[in-house]
Amino acid sequence: MYDPLTSTYSFACPSGPVAKVPLSAFRLLERLPAAAHPALYRVLFECRCGREHVGLVSHDDLDWAPLGTASTVTFKNLLTSRDDFLATELADLAASRIRAGEWPWSFYCCLEGRARPMTPSAFAVIAPGESSLAVAVQCPVCRAVSVNLVSREHVDLPFWNDRSIGVVAHVFQRDALRAIEEFRAELHSTHFDERRLDLEL
Ligand SMILES: [Zn+2]
Ligand SMILES: [Zn+2]
């Protein structure tokens, strides 16, 4: 499902081979109400074939697979000459960075006026601009939806964390974001303030 070596998710494409797309190719994310455990997300993604398709992603694949923890890939450990799981190494690496006060993803919550750690399941909408992405994020703490302007790497690469980002100075309603075309149109006339993403963990 997720390949940590290429940072891509695999989905079926109706008009070609399997589509391998990064998180930044997701456009809409919605938690399905029926599947309580494990949680399942319906994702609209922009495929390499030029069209948008719907795919399903489990909560674990969405939030933790980008850290490499679900990988079944092995590698030859040159110290022991054994084949070890890459997932174990990547999980250890991620855990030590989190312990050191880094978080794989962060965003700026408008309602609280501060940076917050997040995981990809908090993304509601991802809209590509010319050189950056506008992301609507539902705060895991206060549930308010904020819109941030970030780099593609900020979304696709865990622990990248842009130092400063653009922030729309008002809180959005999640329901209003369903119409992605309206969201994109609104962004063209929106002013972004610059904010630093300093986490206080
Ligand atoms: Zn396709
Ligand atoms: Zn918040």
Short mmCIF file of C-alpha atoms and ligand atoms in Angstrom, two decimals:
data_model
loop_
_atom_site.label_atom_id
_atom_site.label_comp_id
_atom_site.label_asym_id
_atom_site.label_seq_id
_atom_site.Cartn_x
_atom_site.Cartn_y
_atom_site.Cartn_z
CA MET A 1 0.00 0.00 0.00
CA TYR A 2 2.67 2.52 1.06
CA ASP A 3 6.30 2.33 -0.09
CA PRO A 4 8.58 4.24 2.32
CA LEU A 5 11.46 4.12 -0.17
CA THR A 6 9.56 6.15 -2.79
CA SER A 7 7.12 7.87 -0.35
CA THR A 8 4.14 6.77 -2.45
CA TYR A 9 0.79 5.05 -1.93
CA SER A 10 -0.45 2.46 -4.43
CA PHE A 11 -4.00 2.60 -5.76
CA ALA A 12 -5.87 0.98 -8.62
CA CYS A 13 -6.14 3.16 -11.72
CA PRO A 14 -9.05 2.25 -14.03
CA SER A 15 -7.10 3.20 -17.14
CA GLY A 16 -3.65 1.78 -16.56
CA PRO A 17 -1.14 0.15 -14.23
CA VAL A 18 -1.23 0.66 -10.46
CA ALA A 19 -1.04 4.36 -9.59
CA LYS A 20 1.79 5.25 -7.20
CA VAL A 21 1.13 8.68 -5.74
CA PRO A 22 2.61 10.74 -2.88
CA LEU A 23 0.48 12.12 -0.06
CA SER A 24 0.54 15.53 -1.79
CA ALA A 25 -1.49 14.01 -4.68
CA PHE A 26 -4.41 13.49 -2.28
CA ARG A 27 -7.13 16.09 -2.76
CA LEU A 28 -9.91 15.21 -0.29
CA LEU A 29 -9.75 13.00 2.79
CA GLU A 30 -12.80 11.83 4.67
CA ARG A 31 -13.12 9.34 7.51
CA LEU A 32 -15.81 6.76 6.73
CA PRO A 33 -18.36 6.66 9.56
CA ALA A 34 -19.16 2.94 9.20
CA ALA A 35 -15.75 1.46 9.85
CA ALA A 36 -15.12 2.45 13.45
CA HIS A 37 -12.20 0.11 14.03
CA PRO A 38 -9.88 0.09 12.28
CA ALA A 39 -10.78 3.51 10.91
CA LEU A 40 -10.95 3.77 7.12
CA TYR A 41 -10.50 6.91 5.03
CA ARG A 42 -11.99 7.67 1.64
CA VAL A 43 -9.42 9.56 -0.40
CA LEU A 44 -9.82 11.43 -3.67
CA PHE A 45 -6.40 11.53 -5.37
CA GLU A 46 -4.94 13.02 -8.52
CA CYS A 47 -3.63 10.14 -10.61
CA ARG A 48 -0.66 10.21 -12.97
CA CYS A 49 -3.17 9.41 -15.78
CA GLY A 50 -4.50 12.97 -15.37
CA ARG A 51 -7.79 12.08 -13.71
CA GLU A 52 -8.96 11.95 -10.10
CA HIS A 53 -9.95 8.61 -8.55
CA VAL A 54 -11.28 7.45 -5.20
CA GLY A 55 -9.25 5.09 -3.01
CA LEU A 56 -9.54 3.70 0.52
CA VAL A 57 -6.73 3.98 3.06
CA SER A 58 -6.64 2.54 6.58
CA HIS A 59 -5.82 4.83 9.48
CA ASP A 60 -2.50 3.04 10.07
CA ASP A 61 -1.45 3.33 6.42
CA LEU A 62 -2.34 7.00 6.39
CA ASP A 63 -0.67 8.08 9.61
CA TRP A 64 2.11 5.62 10.36
CA ALA A 65 3.13 3.92 7.09
CA PRO A 66 4.98 7.09 5.90
CA LEU A 67 7.30 6.56 8.87
CA GLY A 68 8.20 3.16 7.40
CA THR A 69 6.74 1.18 10.28
CA ALA A 70 4.50 -1.02 8.10
CA SER A 71 7.16 -1.89 5.53
CA THR A 72 7.90 -5.57 4.89
CA VAL A 73 11.11 -4.73 3.01
CA THR A 74 14.29 -6.33 4.38
CA PHE A 75 17.89 -5.24 4.02
CA LYS A 76 21.25 -6.94 4.56
CA ASN A 77 22.62 -5.70 7.86
CA LEU A 78 26.34 -5.38 7.14
CA LEU A 79 27.23 -5.59 10.83
CA THR A 80 25.54 -8.92 11.43
CA SER A 81 25.26 -10.26 7.83
CA ARG A 82 21.59 -10.97 8.60
CA ASP A 83 18.51 -9.81 6.70
CA ASP A 84 16.74 -7.31 8.96
CA PHE A 85 13.37 -5.62 8.54
CA LEU A 86 13.64 -2.04 7.33
CA ALA A 87 10.50 -1.25 9.36
CA THR A 88 12.31 -1.92 12.64
CA GLU A 89 15.13 0.45 11.71
CA LEU A 90 12.78 3.18 10.48
CA ALA A 91 10.52 2.87 13.52
CA ASP A 92 13.54 3.23 15.82
CA LEU A 93 14.69 6.28 13.87
CA ALA A 94 11.24 7.90 14.00
CA ALA A 95 10.88 7.14 17.72
CA SER A 96 14.23 8.71 18.56
CA ARG A 97 13.39 11.89 16.60
CA ILE A 98 9.98 12.16 18.31
CA ARG A 99 11.68 11.71 21.69
CA ALA A 100 14.06 14.53 20.72
CA GLY A 101 11.06 16.88 20.31
CA GLU A 102 10.59 16.62 16.53
CA TRP A 103 7.24 15.60 15.07
CA PRO A 104 6.73 14.13 11.56
CA TRP A 105 4.08 16.72 10.58
CA SER A 106 2.97 20.04 12.01
CA PHE A 107 0.60 22.86 11.11
CA TYR A 108 -0.53 26.23 12.45
CA CYS A 109 -3.91 26.21 14.19
CA CYS A 110 -5.67 29.52 13.60
CA LEU A 111 -8.16 29.23 16.42
CA GLU A 112 -5.47 28.55 19.03
CA GLY A 113 -2.87 30.80 17.38
CA ARG A 114 -0.07 28.25 17.70
CA ALA A 115 1.75 25.44 15.89
CA ARG A 116 0.44 21.95 16.59
CA PRO A 117 1.72 18.47 15.78
CA MET A 118 -0.51 16.48 13.41
CA THR A 119 -0.71 13.26 11.42
CA PRO A 120 -1.93 12.95 7.79
CA SER A 121 -5.45 11.85 8.81
CA ALA A 122 -5.97 15.46 9.97
CA PHE A 123 -5.75 16.69 6.36
CA ALA A 124 -9.22 17.53 4.98
CA VAL A 125 -8.26 19.09 1.64
CA ILE A 126 -4.98 19.45 -0.25
CA ALA A 127 -5.10 21.93 -3.14
CA PRO A 128 -2.02 22.45 -5.33
CA GLY A 129 -0.94 25.99 -6.18
CA GLU A 130 1.83 27.19 -8.46
CA SER A 131 4.75 26.57 -6.13
CA SER A 132 3.10 25.38 -2.94
CA LEU A 133 0.12 23.50 -1.55
CA ALA A 134 -2.86 24.89 0.35
CA VAL A 135 -3.82 22.36 3.00
CA ALA A 136 -6.95 22.43 5.16
CA VAL A 137 -6.14 20.71 8.45
CA GLN A 138 -8.57 19.77 11.21
CA CYS A 139 -6.85 20.40 14.52
CA PRO A 140 -6.60 17.15 16.53
CA VAL A 141 -6.95 19.18 19.74
CA CYS A 142 -9.64 21.85 19.16
CA ARG A 143 -11.21 20.39 15.93
CA ALA A 144 -11.09 23.78 14.17
CA VAL A 145 -10.11 23.70 10.49
CA SER A 146 -7.20 25.96 9.46
CA VAL A 147 -5.76 26.54 6.00
CA ASN A 148 -1.96 26.60 5.67
CA LEU A 149 0.21 27.25 2.61
CA VAL A 150 3.12 24.78 2.69
CA SER A 151 5.74 23.15 0.47
CA ARG A 152 5.16 19.79 -1.20
CA GLU A 153 7.96 18.32 0.96
CA HIS A 154 6.19 19.48 4.12
CA VAL A 155 3.34 17.10 3.23
CA ASP A 156 5.25 14.22 1.62
CA LEU A 157 8.36 13.90 3.78
CA PRO A 158 7.95 13.13 7.48
CA PHE A 159 10.06 15.40 9.74
CA TRP A 160 10.60 17.92 6.92
CA ASN A 161 8.53 20.69 8.62
CA ASP A 162 8.75 24.02 6.74
CA ARG A 163 10.23 26.67 9.06
CA SER A 164 7.65 29.26 8.07
CA ILE A 165 4.37 28.82 6.24
CA GLY A 166 1.41 30.88 5.02
CA VAL A 167 -1.74 30.94 7.14
CA VAL A 168 -5.25 32.15 6.29
CA ALA A 169 -6.36 34.25 9.23
CA HIS A 170 -9.77 32.66 9.73
CA VAL A 171 -11.20 29.31 10.80
CA PHE A 172 -13.01 27.23 8.16
CA GLN A 173 -16.04 24.96 8.44
CA ARG A 174 -15.15 21.42 7.45
CA ASP A 175 -18.43 20.94 5.52
CA ALA A 176 -17.68 24.01 3.43
CA LEU A 177 -14.48 22.39 2.20
CA ARG A 178 -16.18 19.47 0.47
CA ALA A 179 -16.49 21.40 -2.77
CA ILE A 180 -12.83 21.45 -3.71
CA GLU A 181 -13.38 23.73 -6.72
CA GLU A 182 -14.95 26.38 -4.49
CA PHE A 183 -12.09 25.98 -2.03
CA ARG A 184 -9.53 26.55 -4.80
CA ALA A 185 -11.44 29.58 -6.08
CA GLU A 186 -11.59 31.04 -2.59
CA LEU A 187 -7.84 30.61 -2.13
CA HIS A 188 -7.13 32.86 -5.11
CA SER A 189 -8.73 35.79 -3.31
CA THR A 190 -7.37 34.94 0.12
CA HIS A 191 -4.52 36.66 1.93
CA PHE A 192 -1.95 34.45 3.68
CA ASP A 193 -0.04 35.68 6.75
CA GLU A 194 3.38 34.27 7.46
CA ARG A 195 3.79 32.16 10.61
CA ARG A 196 6.67 30.18 12.06
CA LEU A 197 6.13 26.50 12.86
CA ASP A 198 7.84 26.24 16.22
CA LEU A 199 6.36 23.34 18.13
CA GLU A 200 6.16 23.44 21.90
CA LEU A 201 5.94 19.73 22.63
ZN ZN B 1 -5.54 6.94 -13.17
ZN ZN B 2 -6.44 23.83 17.42
#
